[in-house]
Short mmCIF file of C-alpha atoms and ligand atoms in Angstrom, two decimals:
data_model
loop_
_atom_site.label_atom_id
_atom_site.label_comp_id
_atom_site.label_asym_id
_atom_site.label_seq_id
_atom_site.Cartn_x
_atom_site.Cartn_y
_atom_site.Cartn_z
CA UNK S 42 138.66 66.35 109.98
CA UNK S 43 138.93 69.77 111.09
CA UNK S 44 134.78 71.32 111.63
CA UNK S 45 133.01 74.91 112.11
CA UNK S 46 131.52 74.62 116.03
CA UNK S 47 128.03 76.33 116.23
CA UNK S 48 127.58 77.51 119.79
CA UNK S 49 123.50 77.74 120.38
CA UNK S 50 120.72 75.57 118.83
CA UNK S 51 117.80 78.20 118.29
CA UNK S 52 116.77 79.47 114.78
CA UNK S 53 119.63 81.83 113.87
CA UNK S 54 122.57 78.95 115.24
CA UNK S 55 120.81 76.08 113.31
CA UNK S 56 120.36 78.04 109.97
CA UNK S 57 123.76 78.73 109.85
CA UNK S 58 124.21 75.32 110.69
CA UNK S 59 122.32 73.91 108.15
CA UNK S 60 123.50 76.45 105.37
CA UNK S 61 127.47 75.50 106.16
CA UNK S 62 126.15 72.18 106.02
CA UNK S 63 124.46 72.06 102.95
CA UNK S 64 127.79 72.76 101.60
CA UNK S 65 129.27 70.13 102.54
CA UNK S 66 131.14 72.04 105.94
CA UNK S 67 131.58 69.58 108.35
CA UNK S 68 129.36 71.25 111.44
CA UNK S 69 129.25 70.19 114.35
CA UNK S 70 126.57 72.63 116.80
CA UNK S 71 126.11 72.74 120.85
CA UNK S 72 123.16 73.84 122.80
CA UNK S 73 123.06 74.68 126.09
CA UNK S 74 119.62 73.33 126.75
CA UNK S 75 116.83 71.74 124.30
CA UNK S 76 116.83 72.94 120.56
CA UNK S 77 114.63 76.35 120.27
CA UNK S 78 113.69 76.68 123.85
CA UNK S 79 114.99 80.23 123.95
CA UNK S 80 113.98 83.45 121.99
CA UNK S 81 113.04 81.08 119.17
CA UNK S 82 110.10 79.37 121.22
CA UNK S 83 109.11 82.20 123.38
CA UNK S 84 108.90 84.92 120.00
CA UNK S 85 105.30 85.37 118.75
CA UNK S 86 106.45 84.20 115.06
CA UNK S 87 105.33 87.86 113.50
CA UNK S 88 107.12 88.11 110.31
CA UNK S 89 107.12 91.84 110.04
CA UNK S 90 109.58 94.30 108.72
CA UNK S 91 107.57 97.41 109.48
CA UNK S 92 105.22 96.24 111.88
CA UNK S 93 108.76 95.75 114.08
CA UNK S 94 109.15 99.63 113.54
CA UNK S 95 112.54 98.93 112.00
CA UNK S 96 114.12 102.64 110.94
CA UNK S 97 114.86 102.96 107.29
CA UNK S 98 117.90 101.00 106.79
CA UNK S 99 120.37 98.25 106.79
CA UNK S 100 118.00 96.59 109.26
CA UNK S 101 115.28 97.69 107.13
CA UNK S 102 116.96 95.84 103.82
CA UNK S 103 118.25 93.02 105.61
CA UNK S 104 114.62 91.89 106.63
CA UNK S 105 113.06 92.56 103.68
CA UNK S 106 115.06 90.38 102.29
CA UNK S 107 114.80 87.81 104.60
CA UNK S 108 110.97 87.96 104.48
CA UNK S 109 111.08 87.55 100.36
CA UNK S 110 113.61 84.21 101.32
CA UNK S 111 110.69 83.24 103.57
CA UNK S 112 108.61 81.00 100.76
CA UNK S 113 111.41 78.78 100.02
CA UNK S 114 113.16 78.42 103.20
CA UNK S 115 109.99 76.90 104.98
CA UNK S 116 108.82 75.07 101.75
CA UNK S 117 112.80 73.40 102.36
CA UNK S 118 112.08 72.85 105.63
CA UNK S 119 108.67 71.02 105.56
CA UNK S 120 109.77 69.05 102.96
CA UNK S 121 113.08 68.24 104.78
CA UNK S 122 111.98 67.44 108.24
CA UNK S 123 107.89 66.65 107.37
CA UNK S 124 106.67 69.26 109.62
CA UNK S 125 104.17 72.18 109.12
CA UNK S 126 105.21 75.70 109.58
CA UNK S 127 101.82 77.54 109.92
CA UNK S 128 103.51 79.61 107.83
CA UNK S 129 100.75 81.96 106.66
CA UNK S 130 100.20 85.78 105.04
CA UNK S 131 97.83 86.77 108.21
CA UNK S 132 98.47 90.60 107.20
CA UNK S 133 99.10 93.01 109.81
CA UNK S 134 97.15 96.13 111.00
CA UNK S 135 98.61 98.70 112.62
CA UNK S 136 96.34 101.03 114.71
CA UNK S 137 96.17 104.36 115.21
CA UNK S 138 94.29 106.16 117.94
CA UNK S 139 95.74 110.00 117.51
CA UNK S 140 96.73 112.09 114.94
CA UNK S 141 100.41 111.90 116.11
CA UNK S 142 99.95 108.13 115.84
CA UNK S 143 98.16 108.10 112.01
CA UNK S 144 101.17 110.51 111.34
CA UNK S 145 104.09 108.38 112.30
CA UNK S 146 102.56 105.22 110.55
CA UNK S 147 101.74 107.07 107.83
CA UNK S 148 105.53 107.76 107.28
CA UNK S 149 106.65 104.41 107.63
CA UNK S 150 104.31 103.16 105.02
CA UNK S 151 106.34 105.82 102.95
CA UNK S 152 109.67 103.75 103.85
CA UNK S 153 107.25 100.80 102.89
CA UNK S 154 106.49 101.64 99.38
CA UNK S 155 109.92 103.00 98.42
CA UNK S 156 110.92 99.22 99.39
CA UNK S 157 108.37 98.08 97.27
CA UNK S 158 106.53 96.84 100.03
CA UNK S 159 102.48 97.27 99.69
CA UNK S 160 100.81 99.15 102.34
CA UNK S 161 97.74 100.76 102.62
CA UNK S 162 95.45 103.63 104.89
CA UNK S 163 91.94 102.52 105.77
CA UNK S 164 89.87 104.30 107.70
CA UNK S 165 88.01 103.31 111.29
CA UNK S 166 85.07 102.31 109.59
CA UNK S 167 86.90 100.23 106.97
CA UNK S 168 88.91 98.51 110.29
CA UNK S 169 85.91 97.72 111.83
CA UNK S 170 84.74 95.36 109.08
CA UNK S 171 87.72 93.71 109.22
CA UNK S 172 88.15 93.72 112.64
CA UNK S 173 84.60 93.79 114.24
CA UNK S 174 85.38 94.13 117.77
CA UNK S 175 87.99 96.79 117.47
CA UNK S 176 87.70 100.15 120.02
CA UNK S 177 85.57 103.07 119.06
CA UNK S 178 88.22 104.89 119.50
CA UNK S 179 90.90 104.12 116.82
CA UNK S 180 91.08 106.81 114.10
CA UNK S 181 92.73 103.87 111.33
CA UNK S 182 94.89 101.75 110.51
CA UNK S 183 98.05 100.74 108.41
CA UNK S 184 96.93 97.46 106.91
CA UNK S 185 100.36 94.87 106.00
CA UNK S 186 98.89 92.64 103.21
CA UNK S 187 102.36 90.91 103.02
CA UNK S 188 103.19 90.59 106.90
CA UNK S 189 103.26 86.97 107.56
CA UNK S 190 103.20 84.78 110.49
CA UNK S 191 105.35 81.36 111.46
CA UNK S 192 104.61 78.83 113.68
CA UNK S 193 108.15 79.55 115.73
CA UNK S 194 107.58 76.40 118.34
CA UNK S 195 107.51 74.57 115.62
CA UNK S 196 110.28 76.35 113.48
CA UNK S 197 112.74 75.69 116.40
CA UNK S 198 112.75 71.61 116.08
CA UNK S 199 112.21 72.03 112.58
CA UNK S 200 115.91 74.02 111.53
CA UNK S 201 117.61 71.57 113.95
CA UNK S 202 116.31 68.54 112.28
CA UNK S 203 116.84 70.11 108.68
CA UNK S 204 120.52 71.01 109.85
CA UNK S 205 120.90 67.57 111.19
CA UNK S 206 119.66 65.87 108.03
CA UNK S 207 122.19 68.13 106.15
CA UNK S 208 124.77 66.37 108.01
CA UNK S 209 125.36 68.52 111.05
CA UNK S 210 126.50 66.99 114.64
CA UNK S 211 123.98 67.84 116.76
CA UNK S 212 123.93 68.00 120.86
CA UNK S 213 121.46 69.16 122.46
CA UNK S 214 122.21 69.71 126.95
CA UNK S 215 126.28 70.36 126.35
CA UNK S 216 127.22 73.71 127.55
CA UNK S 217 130.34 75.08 125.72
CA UNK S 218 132.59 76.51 129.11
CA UNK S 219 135.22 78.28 127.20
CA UNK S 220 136.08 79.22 123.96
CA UNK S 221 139.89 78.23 122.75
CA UNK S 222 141.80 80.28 121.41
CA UNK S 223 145.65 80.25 120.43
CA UNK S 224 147.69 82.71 119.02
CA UNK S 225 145.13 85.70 118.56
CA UNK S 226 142.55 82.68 116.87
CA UNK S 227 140.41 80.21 118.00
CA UNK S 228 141.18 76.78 117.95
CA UNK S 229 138.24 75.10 119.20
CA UNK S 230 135.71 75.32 122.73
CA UNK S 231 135.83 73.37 126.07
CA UNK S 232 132.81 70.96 126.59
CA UNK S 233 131.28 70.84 130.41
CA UNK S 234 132.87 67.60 130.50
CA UNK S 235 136.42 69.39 130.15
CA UNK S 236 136.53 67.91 126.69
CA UNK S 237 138.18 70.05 123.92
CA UNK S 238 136.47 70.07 120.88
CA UNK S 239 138.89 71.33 117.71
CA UNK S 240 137.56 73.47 115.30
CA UNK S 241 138.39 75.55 112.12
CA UNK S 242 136.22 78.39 113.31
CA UNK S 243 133.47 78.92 115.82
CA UNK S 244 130.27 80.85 115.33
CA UNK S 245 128.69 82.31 118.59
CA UNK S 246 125.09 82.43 117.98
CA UNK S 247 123.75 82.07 122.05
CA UNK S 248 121.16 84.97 121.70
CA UNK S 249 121.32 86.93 124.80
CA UNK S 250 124.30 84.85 125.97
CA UNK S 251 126.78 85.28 123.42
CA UNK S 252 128.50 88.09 124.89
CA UNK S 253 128.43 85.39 128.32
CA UNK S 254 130.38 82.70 126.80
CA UNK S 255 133.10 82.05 127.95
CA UNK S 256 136.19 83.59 126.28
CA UNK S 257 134.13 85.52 124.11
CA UNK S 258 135.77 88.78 123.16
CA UNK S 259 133.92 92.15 125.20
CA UNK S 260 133.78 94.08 121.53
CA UNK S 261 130.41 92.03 121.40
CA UNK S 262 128.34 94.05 123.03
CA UNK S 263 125.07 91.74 123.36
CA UNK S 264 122.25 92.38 126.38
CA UNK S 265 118.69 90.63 126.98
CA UNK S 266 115.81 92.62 126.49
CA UNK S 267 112.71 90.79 128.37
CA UNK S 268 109.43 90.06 125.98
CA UNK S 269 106.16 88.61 128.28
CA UNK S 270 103.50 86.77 125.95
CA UNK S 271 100.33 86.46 127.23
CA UNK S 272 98.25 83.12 125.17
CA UNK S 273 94.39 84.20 125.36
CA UNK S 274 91.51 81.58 123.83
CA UNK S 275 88.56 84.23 123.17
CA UNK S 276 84.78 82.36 122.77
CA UNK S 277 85.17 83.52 118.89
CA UNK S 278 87.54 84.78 116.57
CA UNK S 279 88.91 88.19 117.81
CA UNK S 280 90.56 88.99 115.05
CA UNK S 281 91.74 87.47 111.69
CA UNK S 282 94.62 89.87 111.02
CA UNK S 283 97.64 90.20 113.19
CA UNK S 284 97.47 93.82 114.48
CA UNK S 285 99.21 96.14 116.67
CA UNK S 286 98.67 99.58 118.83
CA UNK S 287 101.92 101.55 119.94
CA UNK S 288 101.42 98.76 122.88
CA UNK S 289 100.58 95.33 122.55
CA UNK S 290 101.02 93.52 118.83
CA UNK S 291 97.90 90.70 118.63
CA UNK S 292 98.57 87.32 116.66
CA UNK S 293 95.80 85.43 115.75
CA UNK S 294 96.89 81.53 115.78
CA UNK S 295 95.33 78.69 113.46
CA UNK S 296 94.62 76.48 116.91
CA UNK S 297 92.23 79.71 118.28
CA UNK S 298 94.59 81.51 120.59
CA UNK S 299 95.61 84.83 120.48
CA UNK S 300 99.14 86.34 121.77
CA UNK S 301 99.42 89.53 123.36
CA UNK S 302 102.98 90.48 123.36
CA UNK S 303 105.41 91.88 124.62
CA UNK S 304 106.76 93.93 127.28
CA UNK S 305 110.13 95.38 126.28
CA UNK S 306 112.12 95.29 129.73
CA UNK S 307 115.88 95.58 130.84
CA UNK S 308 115.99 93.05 133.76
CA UNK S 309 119.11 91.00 132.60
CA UNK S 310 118.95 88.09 132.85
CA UNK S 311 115.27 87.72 134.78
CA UNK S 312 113.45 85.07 132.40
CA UNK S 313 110.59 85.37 134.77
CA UNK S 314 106.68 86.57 133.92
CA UNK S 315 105.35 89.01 136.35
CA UNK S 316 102.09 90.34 137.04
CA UNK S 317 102.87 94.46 136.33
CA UNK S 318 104.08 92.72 132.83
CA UNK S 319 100.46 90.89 132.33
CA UNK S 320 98.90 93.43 133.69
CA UNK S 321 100.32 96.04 131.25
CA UNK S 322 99.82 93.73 128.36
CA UNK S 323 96.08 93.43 128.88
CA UNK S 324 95.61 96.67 129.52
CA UNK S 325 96.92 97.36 126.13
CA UNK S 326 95.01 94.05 124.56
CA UNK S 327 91.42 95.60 125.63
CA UNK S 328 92.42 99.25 124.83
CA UNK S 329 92.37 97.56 121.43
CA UNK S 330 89.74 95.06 121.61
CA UNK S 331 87.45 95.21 124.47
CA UNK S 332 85.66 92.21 124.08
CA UNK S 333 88.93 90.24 124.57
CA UNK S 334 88.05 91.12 128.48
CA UNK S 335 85.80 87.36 128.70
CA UNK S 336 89.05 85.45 126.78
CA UNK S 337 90.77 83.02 128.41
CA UNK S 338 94.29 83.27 129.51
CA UNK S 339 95.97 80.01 128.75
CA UNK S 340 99.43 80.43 129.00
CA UNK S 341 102.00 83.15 130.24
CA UNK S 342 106.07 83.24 128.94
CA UNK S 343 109.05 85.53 128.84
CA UNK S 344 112.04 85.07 126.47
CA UNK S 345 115.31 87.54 126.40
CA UNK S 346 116.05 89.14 123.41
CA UNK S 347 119.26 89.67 122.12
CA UNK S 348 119.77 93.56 121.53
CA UNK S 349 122.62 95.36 120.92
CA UNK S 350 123.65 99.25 121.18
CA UNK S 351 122.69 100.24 117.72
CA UNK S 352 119.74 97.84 117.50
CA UNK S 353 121.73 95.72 114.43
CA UNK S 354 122.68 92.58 114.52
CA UNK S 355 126.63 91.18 114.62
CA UNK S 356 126.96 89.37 111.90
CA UNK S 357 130.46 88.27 110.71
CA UNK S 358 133.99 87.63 112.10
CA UNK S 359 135.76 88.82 115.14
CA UNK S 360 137.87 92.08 114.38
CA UNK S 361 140.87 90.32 116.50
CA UNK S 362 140.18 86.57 116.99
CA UNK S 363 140.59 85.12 113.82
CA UNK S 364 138.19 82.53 112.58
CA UNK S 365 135.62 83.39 115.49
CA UNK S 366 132.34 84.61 114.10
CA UNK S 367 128.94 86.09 115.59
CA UNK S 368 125.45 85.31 114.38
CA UNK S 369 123.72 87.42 117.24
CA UNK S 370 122.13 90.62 118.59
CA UNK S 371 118.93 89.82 116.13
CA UNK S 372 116.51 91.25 118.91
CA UNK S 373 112.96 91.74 118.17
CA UNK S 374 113.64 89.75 114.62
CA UNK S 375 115.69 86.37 115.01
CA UNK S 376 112.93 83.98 113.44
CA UNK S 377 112.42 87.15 110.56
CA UNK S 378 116.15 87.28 109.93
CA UNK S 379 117.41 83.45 110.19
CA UNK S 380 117.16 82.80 106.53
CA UNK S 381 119.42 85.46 105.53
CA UNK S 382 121.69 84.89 108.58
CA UNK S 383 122.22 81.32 107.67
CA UNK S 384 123.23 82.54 104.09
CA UNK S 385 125.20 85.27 105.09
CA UNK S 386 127.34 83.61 107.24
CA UNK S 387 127.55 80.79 104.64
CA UNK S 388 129.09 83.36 102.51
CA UNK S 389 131.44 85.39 104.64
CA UNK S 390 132.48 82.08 106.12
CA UNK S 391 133.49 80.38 102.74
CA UNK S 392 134.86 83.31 101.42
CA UNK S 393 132.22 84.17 98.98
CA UNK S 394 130.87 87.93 98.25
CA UNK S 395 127.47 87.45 99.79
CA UNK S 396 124.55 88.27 98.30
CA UNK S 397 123.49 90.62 101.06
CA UNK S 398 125.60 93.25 102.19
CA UNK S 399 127.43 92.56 105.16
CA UNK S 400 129.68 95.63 106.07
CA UNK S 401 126.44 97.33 108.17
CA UNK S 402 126.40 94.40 110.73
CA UNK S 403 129.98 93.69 111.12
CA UNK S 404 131.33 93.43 114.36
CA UNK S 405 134.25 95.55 114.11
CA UNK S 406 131.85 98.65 114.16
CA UNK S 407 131.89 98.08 118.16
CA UNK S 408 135.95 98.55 118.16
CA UNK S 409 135.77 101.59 115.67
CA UNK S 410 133.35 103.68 117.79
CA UNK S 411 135.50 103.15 121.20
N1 LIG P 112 109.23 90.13 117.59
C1 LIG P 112 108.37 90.27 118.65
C2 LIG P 112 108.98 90.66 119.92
O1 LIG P 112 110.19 90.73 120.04
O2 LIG P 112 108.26 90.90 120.85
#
């Protein structure tokens, strides 16, 4: 039976995975490596339209809607695959220590409220009760109510099980060397064994490395953006809201740790932590929170994003391979934006008008700008 091939097993391949499978598509998905290791294990889980800074926007829409899908994709999931999410509204703060900075939040919780989305000034004094430890110096804070966070480690194993159970082919350690294609479409992907693998269609969803598999058309323009985590355990609770400065975001975990994230760096293809990276990042951790300076440091990671030159993600078919389509370029917002990836693609895929517009995310907008 002719299949859809899924190239890469984090959160955005699998949820298209899964959706196609739900309806009956017969999926079959490769990962290079071990389900979720990638962006999907080494993102912070922050589930946070305008605590991303997104712009007003197509971005802006598409997450929103992805964070109201949120609810009912993990209740699915947990009662799918039996595993908890530590999916949880943790709110967000976002601080800031200058007028310029008040200013600029102040405007997106502007974009905020025209999306419906509740936001809401309070004052140093006001932060300080909810954040006891928090620097003399802030002037306030945009406080998030609905920002929530995920347990991503978790969220990783979980999609590829739920895919799996919806009656995808999963392999996990099989590199795809090559797309196939025939006659300006694709017919299917060589396996590292040299094994071709027919298919209907193939969606590229590799993160970083989609525009690095092989055969893969240039129009795609996808590069890695570095993130370094830092995992802290403080003696106490630091902080019970997520919360951010214009340099470090702070998520508060149910186990006790804390993550300072992330560095923003264009190394290529450098997945290693450095110590001008963790040094930066608690630099801006203490700025924020002095009395993180006795924490522990527990653990230290880097994961590429995937980013692309307008900062939107390529969603849809190929504008000259027919029946190859992308999933990719979700940068700073992969585990926010799975949901309404996995549906979106559904739709485009089985030739339904989806739900959420597509035309802003298209690939073809790379071949009508050259
Ligand atoms: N979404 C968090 C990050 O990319 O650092």
């Amino acid at each position: 039976m002719s299949e859809t091939v899924v190239v890469g097993g984090g959160a955005v391949g699998c949820a298209v995975a899964r959706a196609l499978a739900l309806e009956g598509v017969v999926v079959h998905l490769f990962e290079e490596g071990r389900p979720g290791r990638k962006a999907t294990w080494a993102g912070a889980g922050m589930l946070s339209p305008l605590g991303e800074a997104l712009d007003e926007g197509p971005l802006l829409d598409l997450a929103l809607r992805s964070l109201r899908m949120y609810p009912q994709f993990v209740q699915a999931l947990e009662e799918e695959t039996g595993l908890r999410l530590g999916y949880r509204a943790s709110g967000k703060v976002l601080v800031g220590f200058d007028e310029g900075e008040e200013s600029a939040l102040r405007t997106r919780a502007a974009w905020g409220r025209r999306h419906g989305f509740g936001t809401e000034w309070i004052s140093a004094g006001e932060l300080r009760t909810r954040i006891p430890g928090i620097s003399e110096k802030v002037r306030g804070g945009l406080l998030i109510p609905e920002d929530h966070q995920v347990e991503n480690r978790t969220l990783g194993p979980a999609l590829w099980s739920a895919a799996e159970r919806a009656g995808a082919t999963m392999e996990m350690e099989r590199t795809v060397s090559e797309l196939v294609c025939e006659s300006g479409r694709v017919v299917g992907v060589r396996l590292d064994d040299g094994i071709l693998r027919h298919a209907e269609r193939v969606v590229v969803a590799a993160g970083a490395w989609s525009g690095r598999v092989p055969g893969v058309p240039v129009s795609v323009p996808v590069r890695p953006v570095r993130g370094q985590i830092v995992a802290l355990r403080p003696d106490a609770c630091a902080t019970p809201l997520m919360a951010a400065s214009s340099k470090v975001y702070l998520v508060p975990r149910e186990d006790g740790r804390l993550l300072v994230g992330a560095t923003m760096e264009e190394v290529g293809f450098d997945e290693r932590v450095t110590a001008e990276g963790v040094l930066g990042m608690l630099q801006g951790a203490l700025e924020l929170l002095p009395s993180l300076g006795t924490a522990a440091i527990e653990e230290v990671w880097a994961g590429l994003r995937p980013a692309t030159p307008d900062g939107l993600p390529v969603l849809g078919p190929d504008p000259e391979v027919n029946d190859l389509f992308y999933a990719t370029g979700h940068f700073r917002n992969g585990i926010l934006l799975a949901p309404v990836t996995g549906n979106l693609l559904r739709d485009l895929i089985l030739g339904r008008t989806p739900s959420t517009p597509a035309r802003p995310f298209l690939p073809d907008r790379f071949r009508e700008r050259t």
